[in-house]
Coordinates of C-alpha atoms in Angstrom, one line a residue:
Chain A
X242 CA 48.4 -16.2 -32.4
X243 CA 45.8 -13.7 -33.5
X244 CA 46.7 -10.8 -34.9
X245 CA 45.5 -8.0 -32.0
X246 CA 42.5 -6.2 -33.7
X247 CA 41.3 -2.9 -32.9
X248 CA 37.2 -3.1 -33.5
X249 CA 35.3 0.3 -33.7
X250 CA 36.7 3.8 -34.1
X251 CA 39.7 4.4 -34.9
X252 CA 41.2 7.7 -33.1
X253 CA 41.5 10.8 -35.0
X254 CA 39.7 9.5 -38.0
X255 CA 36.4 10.5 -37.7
X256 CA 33.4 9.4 -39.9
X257 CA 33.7 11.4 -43.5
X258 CA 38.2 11.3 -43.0
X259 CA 39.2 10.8 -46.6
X260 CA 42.2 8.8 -48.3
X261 CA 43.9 9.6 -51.2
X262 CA 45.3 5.6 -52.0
X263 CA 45.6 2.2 -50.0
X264 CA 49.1 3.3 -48.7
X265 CA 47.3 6.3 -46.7
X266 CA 44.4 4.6 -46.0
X267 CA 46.6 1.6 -44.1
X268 CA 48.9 3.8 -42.4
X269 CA 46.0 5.6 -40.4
X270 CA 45.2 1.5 -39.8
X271 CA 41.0 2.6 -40.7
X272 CA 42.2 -0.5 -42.9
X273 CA 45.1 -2.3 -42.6
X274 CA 46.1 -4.8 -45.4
X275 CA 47.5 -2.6 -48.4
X276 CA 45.5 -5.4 -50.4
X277 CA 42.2 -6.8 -49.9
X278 CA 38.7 -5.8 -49.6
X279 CA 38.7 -7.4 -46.0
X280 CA 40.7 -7.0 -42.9
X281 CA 40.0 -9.8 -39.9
X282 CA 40.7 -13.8 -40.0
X283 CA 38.8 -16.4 -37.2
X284 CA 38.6 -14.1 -34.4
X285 CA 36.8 -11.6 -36.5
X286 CA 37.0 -9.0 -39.0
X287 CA 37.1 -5.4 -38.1
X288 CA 37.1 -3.2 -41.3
X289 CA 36.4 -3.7 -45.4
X290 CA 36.5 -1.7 -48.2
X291 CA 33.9 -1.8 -50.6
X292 CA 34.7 -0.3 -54.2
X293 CA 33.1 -2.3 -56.8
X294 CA 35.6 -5.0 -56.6
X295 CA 33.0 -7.8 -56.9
X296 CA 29.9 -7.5 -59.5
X297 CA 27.6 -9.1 -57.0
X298 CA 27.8 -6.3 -54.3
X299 CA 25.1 -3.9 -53.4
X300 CA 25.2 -0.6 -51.7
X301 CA 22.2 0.8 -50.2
X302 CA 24.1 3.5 -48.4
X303 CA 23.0 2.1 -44.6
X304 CA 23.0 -1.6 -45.6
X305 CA 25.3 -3.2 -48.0
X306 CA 25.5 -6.6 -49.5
X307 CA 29.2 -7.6 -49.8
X308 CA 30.8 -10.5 -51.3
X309 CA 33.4 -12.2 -49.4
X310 CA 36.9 -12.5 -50.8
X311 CA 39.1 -15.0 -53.0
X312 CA 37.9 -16.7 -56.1
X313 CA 38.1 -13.4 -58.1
X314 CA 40.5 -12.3 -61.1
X315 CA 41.6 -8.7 -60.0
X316 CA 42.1 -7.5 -63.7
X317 CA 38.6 -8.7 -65.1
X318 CA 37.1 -9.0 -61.8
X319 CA 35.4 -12.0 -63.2
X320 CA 35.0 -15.1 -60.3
X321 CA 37.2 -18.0 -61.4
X322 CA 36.6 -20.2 -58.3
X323 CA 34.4 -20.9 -55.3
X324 CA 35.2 -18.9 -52.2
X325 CA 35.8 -20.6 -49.3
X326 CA 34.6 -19.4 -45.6
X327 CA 38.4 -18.6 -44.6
X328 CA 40.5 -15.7 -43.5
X329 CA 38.3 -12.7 -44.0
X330 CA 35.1 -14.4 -44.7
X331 CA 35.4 -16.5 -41.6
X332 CA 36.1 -13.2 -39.9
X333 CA 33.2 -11.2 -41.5
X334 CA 30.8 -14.4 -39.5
X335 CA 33.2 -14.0 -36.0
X336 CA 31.9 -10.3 -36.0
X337 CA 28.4 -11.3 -36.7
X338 CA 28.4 -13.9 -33.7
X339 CA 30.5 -11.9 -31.7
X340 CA 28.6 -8.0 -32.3
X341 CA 31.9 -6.5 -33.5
X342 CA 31.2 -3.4 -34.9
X343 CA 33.3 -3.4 -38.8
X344 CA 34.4 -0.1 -40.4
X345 CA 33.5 0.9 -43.4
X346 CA 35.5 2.1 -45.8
X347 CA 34.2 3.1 -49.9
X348 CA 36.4 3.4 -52.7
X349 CA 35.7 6.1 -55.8
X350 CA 34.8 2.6 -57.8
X351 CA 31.7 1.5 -55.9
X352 CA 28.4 2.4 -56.1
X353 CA 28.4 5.9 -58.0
X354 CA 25.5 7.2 -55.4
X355 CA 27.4 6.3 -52.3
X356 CA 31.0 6.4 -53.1
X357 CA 33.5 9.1 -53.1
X358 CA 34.8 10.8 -56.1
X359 CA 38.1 10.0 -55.6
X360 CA 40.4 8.0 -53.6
X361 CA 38.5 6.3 -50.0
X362 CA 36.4 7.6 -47.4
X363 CA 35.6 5.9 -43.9
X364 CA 31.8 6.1 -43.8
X365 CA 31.2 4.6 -40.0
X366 CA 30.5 1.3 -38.4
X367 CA 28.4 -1.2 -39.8
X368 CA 26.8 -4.5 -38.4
X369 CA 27.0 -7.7 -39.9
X370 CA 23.7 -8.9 -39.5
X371 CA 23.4 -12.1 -42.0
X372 CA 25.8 -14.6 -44.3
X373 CA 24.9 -16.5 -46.7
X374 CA 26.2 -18.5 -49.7
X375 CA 25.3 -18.4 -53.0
X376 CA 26.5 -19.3 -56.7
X377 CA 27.2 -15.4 -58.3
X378 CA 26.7 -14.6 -61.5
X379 CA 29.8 -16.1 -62.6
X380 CA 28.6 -19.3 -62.1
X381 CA 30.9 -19.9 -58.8
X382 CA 30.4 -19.9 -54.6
X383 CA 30.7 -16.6 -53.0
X384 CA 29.9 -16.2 -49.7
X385 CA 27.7 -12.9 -49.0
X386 CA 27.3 -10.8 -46.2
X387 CA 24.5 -8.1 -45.2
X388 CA 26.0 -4.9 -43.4
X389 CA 23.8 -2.6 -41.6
X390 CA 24.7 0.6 -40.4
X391 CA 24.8 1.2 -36.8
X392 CA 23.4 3.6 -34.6
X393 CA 25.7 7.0 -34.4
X394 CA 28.0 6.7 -32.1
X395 CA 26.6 9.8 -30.9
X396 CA 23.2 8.6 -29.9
X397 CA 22.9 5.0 -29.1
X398 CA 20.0 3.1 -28.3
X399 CA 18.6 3.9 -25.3
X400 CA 20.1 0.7 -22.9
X401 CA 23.3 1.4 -24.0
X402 CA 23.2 4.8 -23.2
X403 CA 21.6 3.7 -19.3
X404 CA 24.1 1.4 -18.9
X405 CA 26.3 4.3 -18.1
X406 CA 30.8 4.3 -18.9
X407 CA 30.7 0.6 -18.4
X408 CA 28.1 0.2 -22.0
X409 CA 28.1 3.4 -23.6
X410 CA 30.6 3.3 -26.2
X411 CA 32.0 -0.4 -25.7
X412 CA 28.7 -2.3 -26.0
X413 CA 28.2 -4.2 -28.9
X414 CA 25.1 -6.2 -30.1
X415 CA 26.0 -9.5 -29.8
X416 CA 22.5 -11.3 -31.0
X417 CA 19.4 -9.8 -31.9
X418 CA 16.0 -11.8 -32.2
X419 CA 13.1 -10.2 -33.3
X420 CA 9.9 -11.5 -33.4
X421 CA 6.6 -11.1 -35.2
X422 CA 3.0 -12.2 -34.4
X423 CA 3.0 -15.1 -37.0
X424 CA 6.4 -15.7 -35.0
X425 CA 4.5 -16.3 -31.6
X426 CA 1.4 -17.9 -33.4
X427 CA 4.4 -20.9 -34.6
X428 CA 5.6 -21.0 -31.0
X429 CA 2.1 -21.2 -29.4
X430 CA 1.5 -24.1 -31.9
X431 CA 4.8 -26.1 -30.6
X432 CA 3.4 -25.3 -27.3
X433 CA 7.0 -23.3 -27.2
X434 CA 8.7 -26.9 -28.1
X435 CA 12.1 -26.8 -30.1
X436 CA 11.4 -28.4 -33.3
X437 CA 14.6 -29.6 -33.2
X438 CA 15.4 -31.4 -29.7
X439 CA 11.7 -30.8 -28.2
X440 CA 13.2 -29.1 -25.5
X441 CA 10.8 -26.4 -23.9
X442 CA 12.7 -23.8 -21.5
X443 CA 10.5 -23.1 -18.2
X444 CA 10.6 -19.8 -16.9
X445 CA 9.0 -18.6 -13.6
X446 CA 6.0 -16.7 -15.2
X447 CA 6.0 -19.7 -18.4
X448 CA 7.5 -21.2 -21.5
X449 CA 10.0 -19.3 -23.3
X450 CA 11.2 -20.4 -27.7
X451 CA 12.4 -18.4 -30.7
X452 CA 11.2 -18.2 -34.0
X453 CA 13.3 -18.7 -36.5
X454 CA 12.5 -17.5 -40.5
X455 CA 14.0 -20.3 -42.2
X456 CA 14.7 -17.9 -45.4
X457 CA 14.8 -15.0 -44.2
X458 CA 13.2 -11.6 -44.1
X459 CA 14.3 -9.1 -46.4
X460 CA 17.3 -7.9 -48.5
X461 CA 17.7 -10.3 -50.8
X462 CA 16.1 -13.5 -49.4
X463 CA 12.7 -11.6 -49.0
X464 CA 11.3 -15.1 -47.1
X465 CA 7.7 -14.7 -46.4
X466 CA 6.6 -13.9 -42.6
X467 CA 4.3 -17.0 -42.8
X468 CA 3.9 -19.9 -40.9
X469 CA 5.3 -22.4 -43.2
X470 CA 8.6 -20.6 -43.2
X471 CA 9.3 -20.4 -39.6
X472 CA 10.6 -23.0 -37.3
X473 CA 10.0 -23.0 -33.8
X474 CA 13.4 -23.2 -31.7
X475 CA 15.3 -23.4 -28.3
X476 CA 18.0 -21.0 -28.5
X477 CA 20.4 -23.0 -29.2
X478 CA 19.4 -24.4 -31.9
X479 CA 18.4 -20.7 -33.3
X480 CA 22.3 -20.1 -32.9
X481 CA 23.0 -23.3 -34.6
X482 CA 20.0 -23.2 -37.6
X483 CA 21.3 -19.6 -38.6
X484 CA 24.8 -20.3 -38.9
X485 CA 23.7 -23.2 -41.2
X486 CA 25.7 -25.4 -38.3
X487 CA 22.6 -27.7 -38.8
X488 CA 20.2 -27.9 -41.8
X489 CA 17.5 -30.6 -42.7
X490 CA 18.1 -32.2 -45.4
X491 CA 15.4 -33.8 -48.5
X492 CA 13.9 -36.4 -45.7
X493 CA 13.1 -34.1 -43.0
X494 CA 16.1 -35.2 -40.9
X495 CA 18.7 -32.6 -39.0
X496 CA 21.9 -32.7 -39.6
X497 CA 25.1 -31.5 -37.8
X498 CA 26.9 -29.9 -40.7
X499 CA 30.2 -30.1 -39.3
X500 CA 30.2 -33.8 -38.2
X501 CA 27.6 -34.8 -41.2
X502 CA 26.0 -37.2 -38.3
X503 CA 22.1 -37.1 -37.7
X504 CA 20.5 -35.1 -34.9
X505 CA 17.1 -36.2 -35.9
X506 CA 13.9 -35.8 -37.3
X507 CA 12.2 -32.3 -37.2
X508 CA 9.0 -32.4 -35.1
X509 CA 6.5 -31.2 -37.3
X510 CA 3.5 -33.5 -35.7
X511 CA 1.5 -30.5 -34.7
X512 CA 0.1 -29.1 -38.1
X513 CA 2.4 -27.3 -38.5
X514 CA 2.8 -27.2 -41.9
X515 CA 6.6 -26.4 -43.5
X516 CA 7.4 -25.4 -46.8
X517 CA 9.8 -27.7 -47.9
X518 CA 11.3 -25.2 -50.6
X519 CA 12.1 -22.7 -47.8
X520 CA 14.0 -25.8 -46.0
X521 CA 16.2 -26.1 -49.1
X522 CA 16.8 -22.6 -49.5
X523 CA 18.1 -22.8 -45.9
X524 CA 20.4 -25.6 -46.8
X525 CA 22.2 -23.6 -50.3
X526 CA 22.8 -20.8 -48.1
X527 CA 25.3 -22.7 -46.1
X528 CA 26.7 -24.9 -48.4
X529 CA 30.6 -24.4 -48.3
Chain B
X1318 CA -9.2 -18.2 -22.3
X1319 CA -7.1 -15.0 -22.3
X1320 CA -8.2 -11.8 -23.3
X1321 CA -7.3 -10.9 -27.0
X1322 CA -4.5 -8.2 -26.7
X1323 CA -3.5 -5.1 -28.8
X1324 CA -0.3 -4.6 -28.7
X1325 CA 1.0 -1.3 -30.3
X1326 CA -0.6 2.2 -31.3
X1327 CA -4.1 2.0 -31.4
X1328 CA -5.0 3.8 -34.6
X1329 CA -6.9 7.2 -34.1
X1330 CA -4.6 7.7 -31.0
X1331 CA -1.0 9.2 -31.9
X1332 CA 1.5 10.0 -29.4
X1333 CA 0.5 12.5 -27.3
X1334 CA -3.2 12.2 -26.9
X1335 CA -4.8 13.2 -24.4
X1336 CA -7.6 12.4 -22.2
X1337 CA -9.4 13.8 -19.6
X1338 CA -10.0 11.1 -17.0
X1339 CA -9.5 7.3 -16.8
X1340 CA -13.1 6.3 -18.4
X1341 CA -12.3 8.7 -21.7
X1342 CA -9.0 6.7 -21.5
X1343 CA -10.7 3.2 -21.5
X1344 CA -13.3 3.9 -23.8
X1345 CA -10.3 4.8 -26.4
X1346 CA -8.4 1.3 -25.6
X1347 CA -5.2 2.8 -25.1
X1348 CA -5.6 1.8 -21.9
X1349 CA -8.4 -0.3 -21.1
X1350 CA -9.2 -1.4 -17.4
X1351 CA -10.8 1.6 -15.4
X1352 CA -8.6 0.8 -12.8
X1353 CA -4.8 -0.3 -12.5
X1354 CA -1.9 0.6 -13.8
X1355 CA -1.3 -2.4 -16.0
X1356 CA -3.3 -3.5 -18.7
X1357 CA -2.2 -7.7 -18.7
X1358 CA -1.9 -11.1 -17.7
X1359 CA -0.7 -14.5 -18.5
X1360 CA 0.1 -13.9 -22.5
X1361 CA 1.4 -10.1 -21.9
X1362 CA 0.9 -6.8 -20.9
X1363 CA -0.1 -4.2 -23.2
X1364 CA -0.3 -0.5 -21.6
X1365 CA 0.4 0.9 -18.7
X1366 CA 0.1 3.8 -16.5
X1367 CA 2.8 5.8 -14.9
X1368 CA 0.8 8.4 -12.4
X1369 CA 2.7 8.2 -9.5
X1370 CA 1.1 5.6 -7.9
X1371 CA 4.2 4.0 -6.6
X1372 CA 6.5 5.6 -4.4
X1373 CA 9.0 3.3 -5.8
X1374 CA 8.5 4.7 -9.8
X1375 CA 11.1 6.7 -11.2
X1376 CA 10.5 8.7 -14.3
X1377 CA 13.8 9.1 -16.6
X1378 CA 11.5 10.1 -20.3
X1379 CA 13.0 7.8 -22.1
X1380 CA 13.4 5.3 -19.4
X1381 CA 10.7 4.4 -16.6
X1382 CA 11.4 2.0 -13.5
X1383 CA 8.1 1.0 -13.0
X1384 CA 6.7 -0.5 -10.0
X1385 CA 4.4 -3.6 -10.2
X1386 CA 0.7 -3.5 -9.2
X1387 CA -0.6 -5.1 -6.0
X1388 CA -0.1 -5.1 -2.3
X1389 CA -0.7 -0.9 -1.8
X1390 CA -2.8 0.7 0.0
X1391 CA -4.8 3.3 -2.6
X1392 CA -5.3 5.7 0.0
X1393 CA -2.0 6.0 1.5
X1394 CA 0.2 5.1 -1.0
X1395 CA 1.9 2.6 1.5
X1396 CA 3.2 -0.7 0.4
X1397 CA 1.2 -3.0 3.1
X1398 CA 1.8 -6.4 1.4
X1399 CA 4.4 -8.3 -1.1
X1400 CA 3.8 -8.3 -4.7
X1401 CA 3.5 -11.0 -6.5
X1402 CA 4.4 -12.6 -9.9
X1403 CA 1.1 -13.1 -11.0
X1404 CA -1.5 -11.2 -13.4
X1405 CA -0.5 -7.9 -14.8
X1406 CA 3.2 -7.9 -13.3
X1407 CA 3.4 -11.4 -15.2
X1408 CA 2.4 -9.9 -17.8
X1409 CA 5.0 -7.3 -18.4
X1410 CA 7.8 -9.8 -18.0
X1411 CA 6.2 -12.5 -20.8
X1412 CA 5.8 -8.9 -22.8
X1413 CA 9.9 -8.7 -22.1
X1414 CA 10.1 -12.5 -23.5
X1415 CA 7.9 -11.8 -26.5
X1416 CA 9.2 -8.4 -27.1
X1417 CA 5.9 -7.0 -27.0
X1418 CA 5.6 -3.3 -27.3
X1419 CA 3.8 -1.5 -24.2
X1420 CA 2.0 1.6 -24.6
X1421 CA 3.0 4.2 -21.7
X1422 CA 0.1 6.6 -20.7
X1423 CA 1.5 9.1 -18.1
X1424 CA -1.2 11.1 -15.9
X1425 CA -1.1 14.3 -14.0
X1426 CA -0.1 12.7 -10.8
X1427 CA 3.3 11.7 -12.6
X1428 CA 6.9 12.8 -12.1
X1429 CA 6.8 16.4 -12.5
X1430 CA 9.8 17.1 -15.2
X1431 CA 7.4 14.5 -17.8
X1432 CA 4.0 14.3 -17.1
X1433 CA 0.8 16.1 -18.6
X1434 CA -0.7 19.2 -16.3
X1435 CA -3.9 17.5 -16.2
X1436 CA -5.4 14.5 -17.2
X1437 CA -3.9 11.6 -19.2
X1438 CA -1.7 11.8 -22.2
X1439 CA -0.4 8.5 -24.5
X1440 CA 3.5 8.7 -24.5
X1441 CA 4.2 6.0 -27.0
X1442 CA 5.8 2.3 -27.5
X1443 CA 8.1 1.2 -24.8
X1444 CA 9.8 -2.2 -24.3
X1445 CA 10.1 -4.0 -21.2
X1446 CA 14.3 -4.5 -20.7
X1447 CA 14.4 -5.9 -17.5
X1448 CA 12.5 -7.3 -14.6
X1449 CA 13.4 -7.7 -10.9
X1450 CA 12.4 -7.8 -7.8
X1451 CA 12.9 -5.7 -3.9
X1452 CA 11.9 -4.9 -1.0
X1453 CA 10.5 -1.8 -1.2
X1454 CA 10.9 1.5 0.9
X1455 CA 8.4 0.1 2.8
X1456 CA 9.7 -2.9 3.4
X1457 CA 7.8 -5.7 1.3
X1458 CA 8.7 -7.3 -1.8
X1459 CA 7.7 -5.2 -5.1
X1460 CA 8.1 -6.1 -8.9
X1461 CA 10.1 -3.6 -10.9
X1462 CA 10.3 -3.5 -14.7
X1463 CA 12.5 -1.0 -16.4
X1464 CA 11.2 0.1 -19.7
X1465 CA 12.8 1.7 -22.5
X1466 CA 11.3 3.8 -24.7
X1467 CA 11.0 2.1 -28.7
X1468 CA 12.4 4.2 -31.4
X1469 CA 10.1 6.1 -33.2
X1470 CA 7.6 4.4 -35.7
X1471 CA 8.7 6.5 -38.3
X1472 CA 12.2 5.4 -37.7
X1473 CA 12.9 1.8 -37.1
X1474 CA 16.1 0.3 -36.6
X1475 CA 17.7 -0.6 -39.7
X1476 CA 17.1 -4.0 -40.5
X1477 CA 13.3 -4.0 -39.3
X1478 CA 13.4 -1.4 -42.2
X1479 CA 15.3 -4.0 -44.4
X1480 CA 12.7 -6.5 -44.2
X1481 CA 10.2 -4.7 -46.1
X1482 CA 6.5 -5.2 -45.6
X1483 CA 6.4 -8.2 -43.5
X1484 CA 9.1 -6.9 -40.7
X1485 CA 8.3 -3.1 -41.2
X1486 CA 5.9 -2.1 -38.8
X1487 CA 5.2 -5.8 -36.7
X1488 CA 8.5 -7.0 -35.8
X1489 CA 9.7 -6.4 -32.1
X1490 CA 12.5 -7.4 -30.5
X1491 CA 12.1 -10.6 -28.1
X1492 CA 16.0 -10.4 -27.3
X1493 CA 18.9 -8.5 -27.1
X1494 CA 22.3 -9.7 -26.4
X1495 CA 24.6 -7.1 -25.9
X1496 CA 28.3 -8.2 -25.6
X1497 CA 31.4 -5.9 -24.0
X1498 CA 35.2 -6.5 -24.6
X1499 CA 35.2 -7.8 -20.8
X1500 CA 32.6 -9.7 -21.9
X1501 CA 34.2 -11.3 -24.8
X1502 CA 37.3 -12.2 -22.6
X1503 CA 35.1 -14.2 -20.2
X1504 CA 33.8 -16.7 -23.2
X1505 CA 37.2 -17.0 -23.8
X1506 CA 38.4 -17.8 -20.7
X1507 CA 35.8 -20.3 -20.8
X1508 CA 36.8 -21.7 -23.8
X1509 CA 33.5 -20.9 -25.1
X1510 CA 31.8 -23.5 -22.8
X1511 CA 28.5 -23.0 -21.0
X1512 CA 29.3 -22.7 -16.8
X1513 CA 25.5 -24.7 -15.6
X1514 CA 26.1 -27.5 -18.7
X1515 CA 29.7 -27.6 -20.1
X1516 CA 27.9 -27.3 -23.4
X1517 CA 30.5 -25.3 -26.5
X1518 CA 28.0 -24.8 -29.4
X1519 CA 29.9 -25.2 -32.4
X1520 CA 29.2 -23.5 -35.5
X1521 CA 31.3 -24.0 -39.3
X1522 CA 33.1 -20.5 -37.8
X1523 CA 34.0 -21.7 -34.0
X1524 CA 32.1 -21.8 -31.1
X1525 CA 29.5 -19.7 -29.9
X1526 CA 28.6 -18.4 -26.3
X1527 CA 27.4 -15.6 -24.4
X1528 CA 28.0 -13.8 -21.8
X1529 CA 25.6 -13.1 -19.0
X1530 CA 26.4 -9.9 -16.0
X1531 CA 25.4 -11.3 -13.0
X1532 CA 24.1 -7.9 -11.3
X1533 CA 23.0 -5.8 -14.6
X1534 CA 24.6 -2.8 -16.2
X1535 CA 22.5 0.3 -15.6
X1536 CA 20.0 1.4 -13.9
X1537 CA 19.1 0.8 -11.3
X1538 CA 21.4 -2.2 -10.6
X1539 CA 25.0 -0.5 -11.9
X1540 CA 26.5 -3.9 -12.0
X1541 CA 30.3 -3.8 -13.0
X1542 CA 31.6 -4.6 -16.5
X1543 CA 34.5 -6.7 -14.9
X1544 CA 35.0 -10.9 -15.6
X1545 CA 34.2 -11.1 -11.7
X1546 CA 30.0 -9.9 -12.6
X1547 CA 30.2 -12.4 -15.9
X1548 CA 29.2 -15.9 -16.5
X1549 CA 29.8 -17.6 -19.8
X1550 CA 26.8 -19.3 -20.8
X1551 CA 24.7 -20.9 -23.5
X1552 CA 22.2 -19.3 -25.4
X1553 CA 19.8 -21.6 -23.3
X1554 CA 20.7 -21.2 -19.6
X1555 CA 21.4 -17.2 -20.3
X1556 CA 17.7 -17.2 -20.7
X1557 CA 17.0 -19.1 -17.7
X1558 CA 19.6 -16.9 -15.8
X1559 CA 18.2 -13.7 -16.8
X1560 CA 14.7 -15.0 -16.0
X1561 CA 15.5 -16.2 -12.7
X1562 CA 14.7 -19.9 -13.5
X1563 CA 18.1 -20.9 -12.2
X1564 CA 19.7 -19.0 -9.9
X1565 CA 23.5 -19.9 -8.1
X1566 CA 23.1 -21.0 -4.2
X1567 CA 25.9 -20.1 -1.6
X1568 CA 27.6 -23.3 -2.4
X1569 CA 27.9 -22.4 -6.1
X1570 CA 25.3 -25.1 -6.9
X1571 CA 23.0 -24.1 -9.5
X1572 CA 19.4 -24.6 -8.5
X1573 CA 16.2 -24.7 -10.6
X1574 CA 13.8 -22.1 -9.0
X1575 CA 10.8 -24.1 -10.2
X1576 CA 11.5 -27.7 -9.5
X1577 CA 13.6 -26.3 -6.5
X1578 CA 16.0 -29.1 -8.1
X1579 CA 19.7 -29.0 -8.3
X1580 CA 21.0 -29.0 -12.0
X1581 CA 24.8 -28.9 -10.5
X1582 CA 27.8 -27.1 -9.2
X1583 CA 28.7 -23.8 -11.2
X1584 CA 31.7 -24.5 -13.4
X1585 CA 34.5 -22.3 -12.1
X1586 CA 37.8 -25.0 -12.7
X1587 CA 39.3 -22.0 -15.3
X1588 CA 40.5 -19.6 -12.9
X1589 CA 37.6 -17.1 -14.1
X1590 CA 37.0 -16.0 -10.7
X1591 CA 33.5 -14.7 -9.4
X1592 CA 32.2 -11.9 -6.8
X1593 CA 29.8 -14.2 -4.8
X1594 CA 28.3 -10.6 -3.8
X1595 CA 27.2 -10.7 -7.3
X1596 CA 25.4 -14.3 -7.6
X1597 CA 23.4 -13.0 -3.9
X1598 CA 22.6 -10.0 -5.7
X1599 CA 21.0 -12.2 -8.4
X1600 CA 19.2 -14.1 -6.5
X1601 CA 17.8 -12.0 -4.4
X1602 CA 16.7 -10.1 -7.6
X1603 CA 14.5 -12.6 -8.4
X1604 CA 13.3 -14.0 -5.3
X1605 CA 9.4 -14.3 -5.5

């Protein structure tokens, strides 16, 4: 049985609320565990603490790049062994696919520009909008996540706000696709075909894919908004190609990741033209 | 061959320029066809009009439902024939699929509380959020569109910020999914599982679905955010749903609105019980 979670706000702690040590900080249950940098397991995580614990973090202030937990030594802080996507990490990825909205919480030993002096602050509700693996710079697996702020809980975006009691504070966003116009150029040149099972969803006023960036857009992939680094996609397989539940592998086939079995080969008989390094990137960033 | 399209500012023309009469507005492109509220066709719509043309509009600022061109009578105002789905209404809903940004020109004629005294004035980027269709208040079927006004250029959401140069200013969003707590308890009621295919994506995290309201939160719809207005779905068919390429028939038999086809009976065997009110609502929502 899952451990009940309470996602969002926590009543009578407000954005800015200060903590003076862990005890205090889990007793107002902003963050829970007395220990550890991440509170959630597989039905999702719902706050963290970031304060310097891990050498690979990155705090921008409304976007952070967090490292999973385990692996570490807690007195040189130095990675020891690969992190594995369990407990908290598995729950950081349940919030992404799910829209749960994770707390925040800094610790005076993070980032000297957005931290506190002293003791922890809760500094609002983040997104997880990406994970990824990666060897750190201690040579072992972490898994990494990129956080972005949310809206104020004071002025959502507008279709919340329309959506009146029943969305106003309680909707989350679940999945967001954006799209570019070398995005639509790759779909126009499937003929809005998944490159994956050639599927091609008809809608009553025409044909309807995703793009995916196989590495993606900024922070700290920076993939290239070109046409050899975008697949066209159905969907489903966009859910499934950015949780790295299917990759293609050296010869161009897809591969289910979980049962290791062949899906296929990735149509690419169109000219469109992928570049195969981008492919690989794709496949590192899910390796467990 | 389709007209080549701008989509977004036109440079020269910031929010809240103003024109004196509909050739000064053509002549800028903001708004290009001399007549018509809709600037679009087959690939997307582009601008469009709000002057009161439609007895049907409503003006919210931030929030237009927007009445479809076609079947008034210019002189009267009356509504003398059905609407169709074809030519710039079509175009407003592939602009919803694409995400395309639509620029909103209001004119004198407008809702009082946000319209210009005189003339024409640009208003900015809006998205299109939804698409449906009625009868009208005089009695024959119109398209309606509810648009949402973008953020601010100067201001984009977070991770179109993130992504630097290539996602900064050109990225829109195609698609939204927006999940509630309700919401979350109908995917798991469903075990996750997709109620048109029985399909349960799995990911190296668990499975992933979403959740579709039948009748929409908001305006104007003000669906409930109850398990008995929510289907679990895949990625795939919550497209199709939300497009009106499948709709649910009386018998709970899902039907394909193009082929006219039957795909199946509605998957209900979980005790997740439905408000067939709902399903009529939906169909008639996108009845052509």
């Amino acid at each position: 049985m899952p451990t009940p979670r309470t996602y969002g706000e926590i009543p009578g702690y407000p954005v800015g609320s200060t903590f003076q040590n862990r005890t205090e900080l889990a007793k107002s249950q902003v963050h829970r565990p007395l220990q550890g940098g991440i509170c959630g397991g597989q039905d999702g995580a719902e706050s963290i603490v970031v304060s310097g614990g891990y050498i690979d973090d990155e705090d921008f202030g409304d976007e952070i790049l967090y490292t999973g937990q385990g692996g570490n030594d807690p007195n040189t802080k130095r990675q020891v062994a690969h992190q594995q996507l369990k407990f908290g990490n598995l729950g950081l990825v349940r919030s992404q696919l799910e829209g749960y909205p994770v707390r925040v919480i800094r610790g005076a030993q993070g980032d000297r520009a957005h931290s506190p002096a002293e003791g922890f602050r809760y500094d609002g509700l983040y997104r997880v909008a990406d994970h990824w693996s990666q060897v750190g710079v201690h040579g072992f697996r972490i898994w990494r996540f990129r956080l972005v702020e949310l809206e104020s809980t004071d002025r959502p975006p507008p279709d919340v706000e329309a959506a009146g009691p029943a969305g106003r504070e309680r909707a989350v966003i679940q999945r967001l696709i954006r799209s570019t116009p070398v995005a639509n150029a790759a779909k126009r040149l499937n003929d809005y075909r998944c490159q994956v099972c050639g599927l091609r969803l008809e809608t009553p006023t025409g044909p309807y894919a995703e793009a995916a960036h196989i590495r993606a857009l900024g922070r700290p992939h920076d993939g290239p908004d070109r046409l050899s680094n975008i697949l066209c996609l159905c969907p489903n397989h966009h859910v499934l190609f950015d949780t790295g539940a299917i990759v293609v592998d050296e010869d161009g086939i897809v591969r289910d990741t979980i049962s290791g079995q062949e899906i296929g080969k990735l149509r690419m008989d169109l000219g469109h033209a992928i570049d195969w390094t981008h492919l690989t990137y794709h496949r590192q960033a899910h390796k467990q």
